[in-house]
Coordinates of C-alpha atoms in Angstrom, one line a residue:
Chain A
X1 CA -19.4 44.6 -9.0
X2 CA -22.2 43.1 -10.9
X3 CA -25.5 42.0 -9.3
X4 CA -24.3 42.8 -5.8
X5 CA -27.7 41.5 -4.4
X6 CA -27.2 37.9 -5.7
X7 CA -25.5 35.4 -3.6
X8 CA -21.7 34.9 -4.1
X9 CA -22.3 31.0 -3.6
X10 CA -24.9 29.0 -4.8
X11 CA -25.1 25.3 -3.8
X12 CA -28.1 23.5 -5.9
X13 CA -29.2 19.8 -4.8
X14 CA -25.8 18.8 -4.1
X15 CA -25.2 15.3 -3.2
X16 CA -22.0 13.6 -2.6
X17 CA -21.8 9.8 -1.7
X18 CA -18.6 8.1 -0.7
X19 CA -19.6 4.5 -1.6
X20 CA -23.3 4.0 0.1
X21 CA -22.6 6.9 2.5
X22 CA -24.2 10.2 1.5
X23 CA -21.7 12.6 3.3
X24 CA -23.6 15.6 1.7
X25 CA -27.2 14.8 1.0
X26 CA -29.3 17.1 -1.2
X27 CA -28.2 20.3 -0.1
X28 CA -29.5 23.5 -1.0
X29 CA -27.8 26.9 0.1
X30 CA -27.3 30.3 -1.1
X31 CA -24.7 32.6 0.9
X32 CA -24.8 36.3 0.6
X33 CA -22.1 38.4 -0.6
X34 CA -19.9 39.5 2.3
X35 CA -21.4 37.1 5.1
X36 CA -19.4 35.9 7.4
X37 CA -20.9 32.2 6.9
X38 CA -20.5 29.2 9.4
X39 CA -21.4 25.7 8.7
X40 CA -21.7 24.0 12.1
X41 CA -22.5 20.7 13.0
X42 CA -21.0 17.4 14.8
X43 CA -18.2 15.5 13.4
X44 CA -19.2 13.5 10.5
X45 CA -22.1 15.9 9.4
X46 CA -20.7 16.4 5.8
X47 CA -19.7 20.3 6.7
X48 CA -16.2 19.6 5.8
X49 CA -17.0 17.7 2.8
X50 CA -19.2 20.7 1.7
X51 CA -16.5 23.3 2.3
X52 CA -13.9 20.9 0.3
X53 CA -16.5 20.9 -2.6
X54 CA -16.4 24.6 -2.6
X55 CA -12.6 24.3 -3.1
X56 CA -12.5 22.0 -5.6
X57 CA -10.9 19.1 -3.8
X58 CA -14.2 17.0 -3.6
X59 CA -16.5 16.7 -6.3
X60 CA -20.3 16.5 -5.9
X61 CA -21.8 13.4 -7.3
X62 CA -24.9 15.2 -8.4
X63 CA -26.1 18.8 -7.9
X64 CA -24.3 22.5 -9.3
X65 CA -22.2 24.8 -7.4
X66 CA -22.2 28.4 -8.7
X67 CA -19.7 30.8 -7.3
X68 CA -20.2 34.4 -8.3
X69 CA -22.7 33.0 -11.0
X70 CA -20.2 30.9 -12.5
X71 CA -20.5 27.0 -12.5
X72 CA -17.5 25.3 -10.9
X73 CA -17.9 21.7 -12.5
X74 CA -15.4 21.6 -14.4
X75 CA -12.8 23.9 -12.6
X76 CA -9.9 22.9 -11.1
X77 CA -8.9 23.9 -7.4
X78 CA -6.1 26.1 -8.7
X79 CA -8.4 28.2 -11.2
X80 CA -11.1 28.9 -8.5
X81 CA -11.6 32.4 -7.0
X82 CA -11.4 30.7 -3.6
X83 CA -8.8 30.3 -1.1
X84 CA -8.6 28.1 2.1
X85 CA -7.1 28.0 5.3
X86 CA -6.6 24.4 6.2
X87 CA -7.2 23.0 9.7
X88 CA -3.5 21.8 9.9
X89 CA -2.9 25.4 8.2
X90 CA -0.5 23.5 5.9
X91 CA 2.1 26.1 6.1
X92 CA 4.9 25.2 3.9
X93 CA 7.7 24.3 6.3
X94 CA 10.8 25.4 3.9
X95 CA 9.5 28.4 3.2
X96 CA 9.8 31.8 5.4
X97 CA 6.9 33.5 6.5
X98 CA 7.3 36.1 3.2
X99 CA 7.8 33.1 1.1
X100 CA 4.8 31.2 2.1
X101 CA 2.7 34.5 1.6
X102 CA 4.0 35.2 -1.7
X103 CA 3.8 31.6 -3.0
X104 CA 0.2 32.1 -4.4
X105 CA 1.5 35.0 -6.3
X106 CA 4.7 33.7 -7.6
X107 CA 3.1 30.7 -9.2
X108 CA 0.6 32.5 -11.1
X109 CA 3.1 35.1 -12.3
X110 CA 2.3 38.1 -10.5
X111 CA 4.9 40.9 -11.2
X112 CA 7.8 40.8 -8.4
X113 CA 7.3 44.2 -7.4
X114 CA 3.7 43.7 -7.0
X115 CA 4.5 40.7 -5.2
X116 CA 6.6 42.6 -2.6
X117 CA 4.2 45.3 -2.0
X118 CA 1.1 42.6 -1.6
X119 CA 3.2 40.5 0.7
X120 CA 4.1 43.6 2.9
X121 CA 0.5 44.7 3.3
X122 CA -0.6 41.0 4.1
X123 CA 2.0 40.6 7.0
X124 CA 1.0 44.2 8.5
X125 CA -2.8 43.2 7.9
X126 CA -2.4 39.9 10.0
X127 CA 0.2 41.5 12.4
X128 CA 3.1 39.5 11.7
X129 CA 5.2 42.5 11.3
X130 CA 9.0 41.7 11.8
X131 CA 8.4 38.0 11.2
X132 CA 8.8 38.0 7.4
X133 CA 12.2 36.1 7.5
X134 CA 10.9 33.5 10.4
X135 CA 10.4 29.9 9.5
X136 CA 7.4 28.1 10.4
X137 CA 9.2 26.0 12.9
X138 CA 9.9 29.0 14.9
X139 CA 6.2 30.3 15.0
X140 CA 3.4 29.4 17.7
X141 CA 0.2 27.9 16.5
X142 CA -1.4 31.2 16.3
X143 CA 1.3 32.9 14.1
X144 CA 1.1 30.0 12.0
X145 CA -2.5 30.4 11.4
X146 CA -1.9 33.9 10.6
X147 CA 0.5 33.0 8.1
X148 CA -2.3 30.8 6.2
X149 CA -4.8 33.4 6.4
X150 CA -2.4 35.9 5.0
X151 CA -1.4 33.5 2.3
X152 CA -4.9 32.9 1.2
X153 CA -6.3 36.8 1.6
X154 CA -3.2 37.9 -0.4
X155 CA -4.8 36.4 -3.7
X156 CA -7.8 38.4 -3.1
X157 CA -10.2 35.7 -3.4
X158 CA -14.1 36.3 -3.7
X159 CA -14.4 33.5 -0.9
X160 CA -12.4 32.5 1.8
X161 CA -12.8 29.1 3.3
X162 CA -11.9 28.3 6.9
X163 CA -11.7 24.8 7.9
X164 CA -11.9 24.4 11.7
X165 CA -9.6 27.0 11.9
X166 CA -9.2 27.7 15.8
X167 CA -9.6 24.1 16.8
X168 CA -5.9 23.7 17.2
X169 CA -5.4 26.6 19.6
X170 CA -6.0 27.0 23.4
X171 CA -9.1 28.6 24.7
X172 CA -7.7 32.3 25.3
X173 CA -6.3 32.5 22.0
X174 CA -9.1 31.2 20.2
X175 CA -11.1 34.0 21.7
X176 CA -8.7 36.6 20.3
X177 CA -8.7 35.0 17.0
X178 CA -12.4 34.8 16.8
X179 CA -12.4 38.8 17.2
X180 CA -9.5 39.1 15.0
X181 CA -11.1 37.1 12.2
X182 CA -14.5 39.2 12.2
X183 CA -12.0 42.2 12.0
X184 CA -10.5 41.1 9.3
X185 CA -13.6 40.1 7.4
X186 CA -14.9 43.5 7.7
X187 CA -11.8 45.1 6.7
X188 CA -11.1 42.9 3.3
X189 CA -14.8 42.9 2.4
X190 CA -14.2 39.1 1.3
X191 CA -16.9 36.5 2.1
X192 CA -15.9 34.1 4.7
X193 CA -17.2 30.3 5.1
X194 CA -16.2 28.9 8.3
X195 CA -16.6 25.5 9.3
X196 CA -16.8 24.4 12.8
X197 CA -18.1 22.0 15.5
X198 CA -17.8 24.6 18.1
X199 CA -21.3 26.3 18.6
X200 CA -19.9 29.3 20.6
X201 CA -17.5 29.8 17.8
X202 CA -20.2 29.9 15.1
X203 CA -22.8 32.3 17.4
X204 CA -19.9 34.6 18.2
X205 CA -18.3 35.3 14.5
X206 CA -20.9 34.3 12.3
X207 CA -23.6 36.7 10.7
X208 CA -25.5 33.5 9.3
X209 CA -25.2 29.9 10.5
X210 CA -26.3 26.6 8.5
X211 CA -26.8 23.7 10.9
X212 CA -26.2 20.5 9.6
X213 CA -26.6 16.9 10.5
X214 CA -26.0 13.8 8.6
X215 CA -25.3 15.6 5.5
X216 CA -28.3 17.5 5.4
X217 CA -28.8 21.1 6.3
X218 CA -31.5 21.8 9.4
X219 CA -31.7 25.3 9.6
X220 CA -29.9 28.5 8.3
X221 CA -30.4 31.5 10.6
X222 CA -28.6 34.5 12.4
X223 CA -27.1 33.4 15.3
X224 CA -29.6 35.2 17.6
X225 CA -32.6 33.5 15.6
X226 CA -31.0 30.3 15.7
X227 CA -30.6 30.3 18.9
X228 CA -34.1 31.8 20.1
X229 CA -36.2 30.2 17.5
X230 CA -34.5 26.8 16.6
X231 CA -36.8 25.0 14.1
X232 CA -35.7 21.7 15.0
X233 CA -35.1 19.9 18.2
X234 CA -31.7 18.6 17.0
X235 CA -30.7 22.5 16.3
X236 CA -32.3 23.4 20.0
X237 CA -30.0 20.7 21.6
X238 CA -27.0 21.2 19.5
X239 CA -27.1 25.0 20.0
X240 CA -26.8 25.6 23.7
X241 CA -28.4 23.6 26.1
X242 CA -32.2 23.2 26.4
X243 CA -35.0 21.6 28.2
X244 CA -37.5 19.6 26.3
X245 CA -41.0 18.1 27.1
X246 CA -43.3 15.9 25.4
X247 CA -46.5 17.4 24.3
X248 CA -49.5 17.1 22.4
X249 CA -50.8 19.6 20.1
X250 CA -54.7 20.2 20.5
X251 CA -55.1 23.2 17.9
X252 CA -52.9 25.4 15.9
X253 CA -53.9 29.2 16.2
X254 CA -51.9 31.3 13.6
X255 CA -48.2 31.7 14.9
X256 CA -49.1 29.8 18.1
X257 CA -50.0 26.3 19.2
X258 CA -52.2 25.2 22.0
X259 CA -50.7 22.2 23.3
X260 CA -50.8 20.3 26.6
X261 CA -48.1 18.6 28.5
X262 CA -48.1 16.2 31.5
X263 CA -45.8 18.2 33.3
X264 CA -46.9 21.7 32.5
X265 CA -50.6 21.5 31.9
X266 CA -52.1 23.0 29.1
X267 CA -50.8 26.3 27.4
X268 CA -50.0 28.3 24.4
X269 CA -47.0 28.6 22.8
X270 CA -45.3 29.9 20.0
X271 CA -44.3 27.7 16.9
X272 CA -40.9 27.9 15.7
X273 CA -41.9 27.9 12.1
X274 CA -45.2 27.6 10.0
X275 CA -44.6 24.0 9.1
X276 CA -44.0 23.0 12.7
X277 CA -47.5 21.4 13.6
X278 CA -46.6 18.8 16.1
X279 CA -43.0 18.0 18.0
X280 CA -41.3 19.1 21.4
X281 CA -41.7 21.9 23.6
X282 CA -38.1 23.4 24.5
X283 CA -37.3 26.3 26.9
X284 CA -33.4 27.7 27.4
X285 CA -31.8 27.0 31.3
X286 CA -31.3 30.6 31.5
X287 CA -34.9 31.3 30.8
X288 CA -36.2 29.0 33.7
X289 CA -37.1 31.0 36.8
X290 CA -35.9 29.0 40.0
X291 CA -37.4 29.7 43.6
X292 CA -36.8 27.7 46.9
X293 CA -39.9 29.1 48.7
X294 CA -43.3 27.6 47.8
X295 CA -44.6 30.6 45.6
X296 CA -47.6 31.3 43.9
X297 CA -47.3 31.3 40.0
X298 CA -47.1 34.3 38.3
X299 CA -49.8 34.9 35.8
X300 CA -49.7 32.2 33.0
X301 CA -46.7 30.8 34.4
X302 CA -46.1 26.9 34.5
X303 CA -44.6 25.6 37.7
X304 CA -42.5 22.5 38.3
X305 CA -41.7 21.1 41.4
X306 CA -38.4 19.3 41.6
X307 CA -35.4 18.1 43.3
X308 CA -31.6 19.6 43.0
X309 CA -29.2 16.5 42.1
X310 CA -26.0 18.5 41.1
X311 CA -24.9 21.9 40.8
X312 CA -21.7 22.8 38.4
X313 CA -20.0 26.1 39.3
X314 CA -18.2 27.9 36.1
X315 CA -17.6 31.4 38.1
X316 CA -19.6 33.3 35.8
X317 CA -22.6 31.0 36.0
X318 CA -23.5 27.8 37.8
X319 CA -25.8 25.3 36.2
X320 CA -28.1 23.4 38.5
X321 CA -29.2 20.0 37.3
X322 CA -32.6 18.8 38.8
X323 CA -35.2 16.0 38.5
X324 CA -38.8 17.1 38.0
X325 CA -41.6 15.3 40.1
X326 CA -42.3 12.8 37.1
X327 CA -38.8 11.8 37.0
X328 CA -37.6 14.1 33.9
X329 CA -34.0 15.6 34.1
X330 CA -34.2 19.5 34.1
X331 CA -31.4 22.1 33.8
X332 CA -31.4 26.1 34.8
X333 CA -28.7 28.3 34.9
X334 CA -28.0 31.2 36.8
X335 CA -25.7 34.1 36.6
X336 CA -23.7 34.6 39.7
X337 CA -24.4 38.6 39.3
X338 CA -23.1 39.3 42.8
X339 CA -19.8 38.7 44.6
X340 CA -21.8 38.1 48.1
X341 CA -24.7 36.4 47.0
X342 CA -25.8 33.3 49.2
X343 CA -24.0 30.3 47.9
X344 CA -25.5 27.5 45.6
X345 CA -28.3 25.5 47.3
X346 CA -26.9 21.9 48.5
X347 CA -28.1 18.9 46.4
X348 CA -31.3 17.3 47.6
X349 CA -33.2 20.6 48.3
X350 CA -36.5 20.9 46.7
X351 CA -37.3 23.7 44.5
X352 CA -39.8 25.3 42.2
X353 CA -39.2 26.2 38.9
X354 CA -41.4 28.7 37.0
X355 CA -41.6 28.5 33.0
X356 CA -43.4 31.3 31.1
X357 CA -45.1 30.3 27.9
X358 CA -43.5 32.9 26.3
X359 CA -40.2 31.4 26.9
X360 CA -41.2 28.2 25.6
X361 CA -41.4 27.1 21.9
X362 CA -42.9 24.3 19.8
X363 CA -40.0 22.7 17.7
X364 CA -39.9 20.0 15.2
X365 CA -38.6 16.7 16.2
Chain B
X1 CA 23.3 12.3 52.4
X2 CA 24.4 9.8 49.9
X3 CA 27.4 9.3 48.3
X4 CA 26.1 8.9 45.0
X5 CA 22.3 9.0 43.8
X6 CA 21.0 5.6 42.7
X7 CA 21.3 4.1 39.2
X8 CA 18.2 5.2 37.2
X9 CA 17.3 2.4 34.7
X10 CA 18.4 4.1 31.6
X11 CA 21.9 5.2 33.1
X12 CA 23.9 2.4 31.3
X13 CA 27.3 4.7 31.1
X14 CA 27.6 4.4 35.0
X15 CA 27.6 0.8 34.9
X16 CA 31.4 -0.7 34.6
X17 CA 30.5 -4.0 32.8
X18 CA 28.4 -2.3 30.3
X19 CA 31.0 0.5 29.6
X20 CA 33.5 -2.6 28.9
X21 CA 30.9 -4.2 26.8
X22 CA 30.5 -1.1 24.9
X23 CA 34.3 -0.6 24.5
X24 CA 34.4 -4.3 23.2
X25 CA 31.9 -3.7 20.6
X26 CA 33.7 -0.4 19.5
X27 CA 37.1 -2.4 19.4
X28 CA 35.7 -5.3 17.1
X29 CA 34.0 -2.8 15.0
X30 CA 36.7 -0.3 14.3
X31 CA 39.9 -2.4 15.1
X32 CA 40.4 -3.7 11.6
X33 CA 39.4 -0.3 10.1
X34 CA 42.3 1.3 12.1
X35 CA 44.6 -1.5 11.5
X36 CA 43.9 -1.3 7.8
X37 CA 44.9 2.4 7.8
X38 CA 47.6 2.5 10.0
X39 CA 49.6 -0.4 8.2
X40 CA 49.0 1.4 4.8
X41 CA 51.8 3.5 6.0
X42 CA 53.8 0.6 6.8
X43 CA 57.5 0.5 5.6
X44 CA 57.4 -3.4 4.7
X45 CA 56.3 -6.1 1.9
X46 CA 54.2 -8.2 4.4
X47 CA 51.6 -6.8 6.5
X48 CA 52.5 -8.5 9.8
X49 CA 55.2 -6.5 12.0
X50 CA 55.4 -2.7 11.6
X51 CA 58.7 -1.4 10.3
X52 CA 58.5 2.5 9.8
X53 CA 56.3 5.0 8.4
X54 CA 56.2 5.6 4.5
X55 CA 53.9 7.0 2.1
X56 CA 55.5 4.7 -0.8
X57 CA 52.5 2.4 -1.0
X58 CA 50.2 5.5 -1.8
X59 CA 52.4 6.2 -4.7
X60 CA 52.7 2.8 -5.8
X61 CA 49.0 2.4 -5.8
X62 CA 49.0 5.6 -7.8
X63 CA 51.1 4.5 -10.2
X64 CA 49.4 1.2 -10.5
X65 CA 47.5 1.7 -13.9
X66 CA 44.9 -1.2 -13.4
X67 CA 44.0 -0.1 -9.8
X68 CA 43.4 3.4 -11.1
X69 CA 41.5 2.2 -14.0
X70 CA 39.3 0.3 -11.8
X71 CA 38.9 3.1 -9.4
X72 CA 37.8 5.3 -12.3
X73 CA 35.4 2.5 -13.6
X74 CA 34.0 2.2 -9.8
X75 CA 33.5 5.8 -9.4
X76 CA 31.8 6.2 -13.0
X77 CA 29.6 3.0 -12.0
X78 CA 28.4 4.6 -8.5
X79 CA 27.9 7.8 -10.1
X80 CA 25.5 6.9 -13.0
X81 CA 23.9 3.9 -11.1
X82 CA 23.5 6.3 -7.9
X83 CA 21.4 9.0 -10.4
X84 CA 19.5 6.0 -11.9
X85 CA 18.3 4.3 -8.8
X86 CA 17.5 7.7 -7.0
X87 CA 15.1 8.6 -9.9
X88 CA 13.6 5.2 -10.3
X89 CA 13.6 4.5 -6.4
X90 CA 11.7 7.9 -5.6
X91 CA 9.5 7.3 -8.4
X92 CA 8.2 4.0 -7.4
X93 CA 8.1 5.5 -3.6
X94 CA 5.8 8.2 -4.8
X95 CA 3.5 5.9 -6.8
X96 CA 3.2 3.6 -3.9
X97 CA 2.6 6.1 -1.4
X98 CA 0.3 8.4 -3.4
X99 CA -2.0 6.0 -5.7
X100 CA -4.0 3.1 -5.1
X101 CA -4.2 0.9 -7.9
X102 CA -4.7 -2.8 -8.4
X103 CA -1.5 -4.9 -8.2
X104 CA -0.5 -2.3 -5.8
X105 CA 0.4 -4.8 -3.0
X106 CA 2.2 -7.0 -5.5
X107 CA 4.4 -4.2 -6.8
X108 CA 5.3 -3.2 -3.3
X109 CA 6.2 -6.7 -2.4
X110 CA 8.2 -7.3 -5.7
X111 CA 9.9 -4.1 -5.5
X112 CA 11.6 -5.5 -1.9
X113 CA 12.9 -8.7 -3.4
X114 CA 16.2 -7.2 -4.4
X115 CA 16.5 -6.4 -1.0
X116 CA 15.7 -9.9 0.2
X117 CA 17.1 -12.3 -2.3
X118 CA 20.9 -13.4 -1.8
X119 CA 23.1 -11.4 -3.5
X120 CA 25.0 -14.4 -5.0
X121 CA 21.6 -15.4 -6.7
X122 CA 21.2 -11.9 -8.1
X123 CA 24.7 -12.1 -9.3
X124 CA 24.1 -15.3 -11.2
X125 CA 20.4 -14.3 -12.4
X126 CA 22.0 -11.0 -14.1
X127 CA 24.8 -13.2 -15.8
X128 CA 22.2 -15.3 -17.3
X129 CA 20.1 -12.8 -18.4
X130 CA 22.8 -11.1 -20.0
X131 CA 23.9 -14.1 -22.0
X132 CA 20.2 -14.7 -22.9
X133 CA 19.4 -11.4 -24.5
X134 CA 23.0 -11.6 -26.1
X135 CA 23.8 -8.3 -24.3
X136 CA 27.4 -7.1 -26.6
X137 CA 30.4 -7.8 -24.7
X138 CA 33.1 -6.0 -27.1
X139 CA 31.6 -2.3 -26.4
X140 CA 34.1 0.4 -26.3
X141 CA 34.4 2.0 -22.7
X142 CA 32.5 3.4 -20.8
X143 CA 29.6 1.5 -23.0
X144 CA 30.9 -1.9 -21.4
X145 CA 30.3 -0.8 -17.9
X146 CA 26.5 -0.8 -18.7
X147 CA 25.9 -4.4 -17.4
X148 CA 27.3 -3.4 -14.0
X149 CA 25.5 -0.5 -13.8
X150 CA 21.9 -1.9 -14.7
X151 CA 22.9 -4.8 -12.0
X152 CA 23.7 -2.0 -9.3
X153 CA 20.5 0.1 -10.2
X154 CA 18.5 -3.2 -10.1
X155 CA 19.5 -3.9 -6.2
X156 CA 20.0 -0.6 -5.0
X157 CA 16.7 1.3 -6.3
X158 CA 14.7 -0.6 -3.4
X159 CA 16.8 0.8 -0.9
X160 CA 15.8 4.4 -2.2
X161 CA 12.3 3.5 -2.6
X162 CA 12.4 2.2 1.3
X163 CA 13.7 5.7 2.5
X164 CA 11.9 7.8 0.5
X165 CA 8.7 6.1 1.4
X166 CA 9.5 6.6 4.7
X167 CA 10.2 10.1 4.5
X168 CA 6.8 10.6 2.8
X169 CA 5.0 8.7 5.6
X170 CA 5.2 12.2 7.4
X171 CA 3.9 14.5 4.8
X172 CA 0.8 16.3 5.4
X173 CA -1.2 16.2 2.3
X174 CA -3.1 19.3 2.8
X175 CA 0.3 20.9 1.8
X176 CA -0.3 19.8 -1.7
X177 CA -3.8 20.8 -1.5
X178 CA -2.8 24.5 -0.2
X179 CA -0.3 24.6 -3.2
X180 CA -2.9 23.9 -5.6
X181 CA -5.5 26.1 -3.8
X182 CA -3.0 28.9 -4.0
X183 CA -3.0 28.5 -8.1
X184 CA -0.2 26.3 -8.6
X185 CA -0.4 23.5 -11.2
X186 CA 0.3 19.9 -10.5
X187 CA 4.0 20.2 -11.5
X188 CA 4.6 23.7 -9.4
X189 CA 3.1 21.7 -6.7
X190 CA 5.4 18.9 -7.2
X191 CA 8.8 20.8 -7.6
X192 CA 7.7 23.4 -5.1
X193 CA 6.0 21.5 -2.5
X194 CA 6.7 17.8 -2.5
X195 CA 10.2 17.7 -3.6
X196 CA 11.7 19.9 -1.3
X197 CA 10.1 17.8 1.4
X198 CA 11.5 14.6 -0.2
X199 CA 14.8 15.9 -0.3
X200 CA 16.5 14.4 2.9
X201 CA 14.9 11.3 1.9
X202 CA 16.6 11.7 -1.6
X203 CA 19.9 12.2 -0.2
X204 CA 19.9 10.1 2.4
X205 CA 18.6 7.3 -0.4
X206 CA 21.2 8.4 -2.7
X207 CA 24.1 8.0 -0.5
X208 CA 23.0 4.8 0.4
X209 CA 22.7 3.8 -3.4
X210 CA 26.0 5.4 -4.0
X211 CA 27.8 3.2 -1.2
X212 CA 26.4 0.0 -2.1
X213 CA 27.6 0.4 -5.5
X214 CA 30.9 1.4 -4.6
X215 CA 31.4 -1.6 -2.6
X216 CA 29.5 -4.2 -4.3
X217 CA 31.5 -7.1 -5.0
X218 CA 29.4 -10.3 -5.8
X219 CA 27.1 -8.9 -8.4
X220 CA 29.7 -7.3 -9.9
X221 CA 32.0 -9.8 -10.2
X222 CA 29.2 -11.9 -11.9
X223 CA 28.6 -8.7 -14.3
X224 CA 32.1 -7.5 -15.3
X225 CA 34.5 -8.9 -18.2
X226 CA 38.3 -8.5 -18.3
X227 CA 38.2 -4.8 -19.0
X228 CA 35.7 -3.6 -16.5
X229 CA 37.0 -4.6 -13.1
X230 CA 36.2 -2.5 -10.5
X231 CA 37.8 -1.3 -7.3
X232 CA 36.6 -4.3 -4.9
X233 CA 37.0 -6.9 -7.8
X234 CA 40.5 -5.6 -8.7
X235 CA 41.7 -5.5 -4.8
X236 CA 40.2 -8.9 -4.5
X237 CA 42.5 -10.1 -7.4
X238 CA 45.5 -8.4 -5.9
X239 CA 44.8 -9.8 -2.4
X240 CA 44.8 -13.5 -4.1
X241 CA 48.8 -12.7 -4.6
X242 CA 49.0 -11.4 -0.8
X243 CA 48.0 -8.6 1.1
X244 CA 50.4 -6.0 0.3
X245 CA 50.4 -2.3 1.7
X246 CA 49.6 -1.1 -1.5
X247 CA 46.0 -2.9 -1.2
X248 CA 45.9 -1.0 2.5
X249 CA 46.6 2.4 0.8
X250 CA 44.0 1.9 -2.0
X251 CA 41.5 0.6 0.6
X252 CA 42.2 3.7 2.4
X253 CA 41.7 6.1 0.0
X254 CA 38.2 4.6 -0.7
X255 CA 37.2 5.0 3.2
X256 CA 38.5 8.3 2.9
X257 CA 36.2 9.0 -0.4
X258 CA 33.2 7.4 1.1
X259 CA 33.4 9.2 4.5
X260 CA 34.2 12.6 2.8
X261 CA 31.1 12.2 0.6
X262 CA 28.9 11.3 3.7
X263 CA 30.2 14.5 5.5
X264 CA 29.3 16.6 2.7
X265 CA 25.8 15.3 2.5
X266 CA 25.2 15.3 6.1
X267 CA 26.3 19.2 6.2
X268 CA 24.3 20.1 3.0
X269 CA 21.5 18.6 4.3
X270 CA 21.5 20.3 7.7
X271 CA 18.4 22.5 7.9
X272 CA 19.6 25.0 10.5
X273 CA 22.2 26.2 8.5
X274 CA 20.0 27.6 5.6
X275 CA 17.9 29.4 8.3
X276 CA 21.0 30.6 10.1
X277 CA 21.9 32.1 6.4
X278 CA 18.9 33.9 6.2
X279 CA 18.1 35.0 9.8

């Protein structure tokens, strides 16, 4: 393997315009080898367009795309070292499972004996043993997806593209397939690029996530960093839930900023990135401490008084929606760790919220 | 307990008047055909009273040289025009389904014209056309059938196009993309993915084209000459001298051929047959 440290995919200043709309707007991105990379964003953010450009189904208006150091501009989809799992799976309805998987090898002239061997291996790899002669209409959605996966992986691409692969599956199956995809990625050692609008899916599977909005990439980071150190308010609110507070920056102190907020008073909080010099304070709902007595603040803690509006009970956790003294809306989640704990408080109950400055973060708008 | 459950809104078959209506419709539709077939075995010169069973008129029809010639002409015309109109119709359907180009709407409308304009107009138009271009009339068989074949292709390919297009409307374009993604060229994709999906539409369309060609009278009448009579035109000229059981016999054969072709085609495109063979 040459230059194994070099990124497998380099996207350089790529723009894709459909008429006046820029679906992808000046995106630059390097995807490391062997990554499980997720493109995450709301629908219409350009993530699918970007993926389709890697597959060769869309052409960039400007910019370059390199795969393994090779410029892809003039290379047709059927000549790219890339395979795709389509959102609809696109399993050929008139072929059996084995014929579907063998198709990509057959059309490129791989010898018969080798096709047989590789198809058998691929069927075993995606755990479809005994299904080789079935037709797609005799398969469940999950099985069809495994066919699509095997069909792409049997080609041994440098890059596997997955377009919303789990969106058509029910929740339980989705969880199983997430584990399965991660296992497969480790097993085959191919870079996976997955497009999804589901943040849990991205957090649970990916080694690195790029968050997109309106054709631009806002942040690229591993899951934990993305959740705990979002650099932009959009990222913070798109990945997980967050409470936001307007604030004014008084001074920049190295990594931190001294800020003042009408609700929280004056505090020193961490800045999400060096370039963040103003913006919004955020805190994740599970990091808010809720108390029903009238407690004294713990050292350094900011206190907010509020009233409970509504409680959503999810079994493992409850989300409490509150209104603070100044009318702003907040949320706070509580894990139901004990089976016999006191029930959730009723709406209308007054309570105190404790926010530790360490859990607050200054993010850019 | 109720004697019988109340009628549901769609339980038509439990209403007597609807059942009678249904029976009446079937009688009106099929009684003439049944009578035609039955009287082809009638041992009588006239077609009015049942006299007794005979297959004599089948023998006579088979010995009628001009009838056999017309039958051969019809089959040959149907065969060639079906192939041509299936190809042209399928290509038209693919072009209209797949591409956006200037004049697409106009082409779409123009292609449907042969379906809507009266057959008699088309017949006259073709007659005038072949005269204008000075199409050679004294050609040896089977080349002298060319005007009829051209006429048949002209009115049947739009039907094929309509059927094939309806089929393609349900096609997932990502199947083609998947094929290319897996390394197939445009041609490989077309033959391995698009055509198999199109197949039921092609079969249905070609059957339609064949039936239209086999029983077309008006357009054929205007484009055929003395040596190029087709089966329907020949029967018409025989009926003018009285409807003998010979005509019935010949018609019955035509019906049998058509039904047989339909059954074969329906059997052949049944998907579960192939699956059962493999499984």
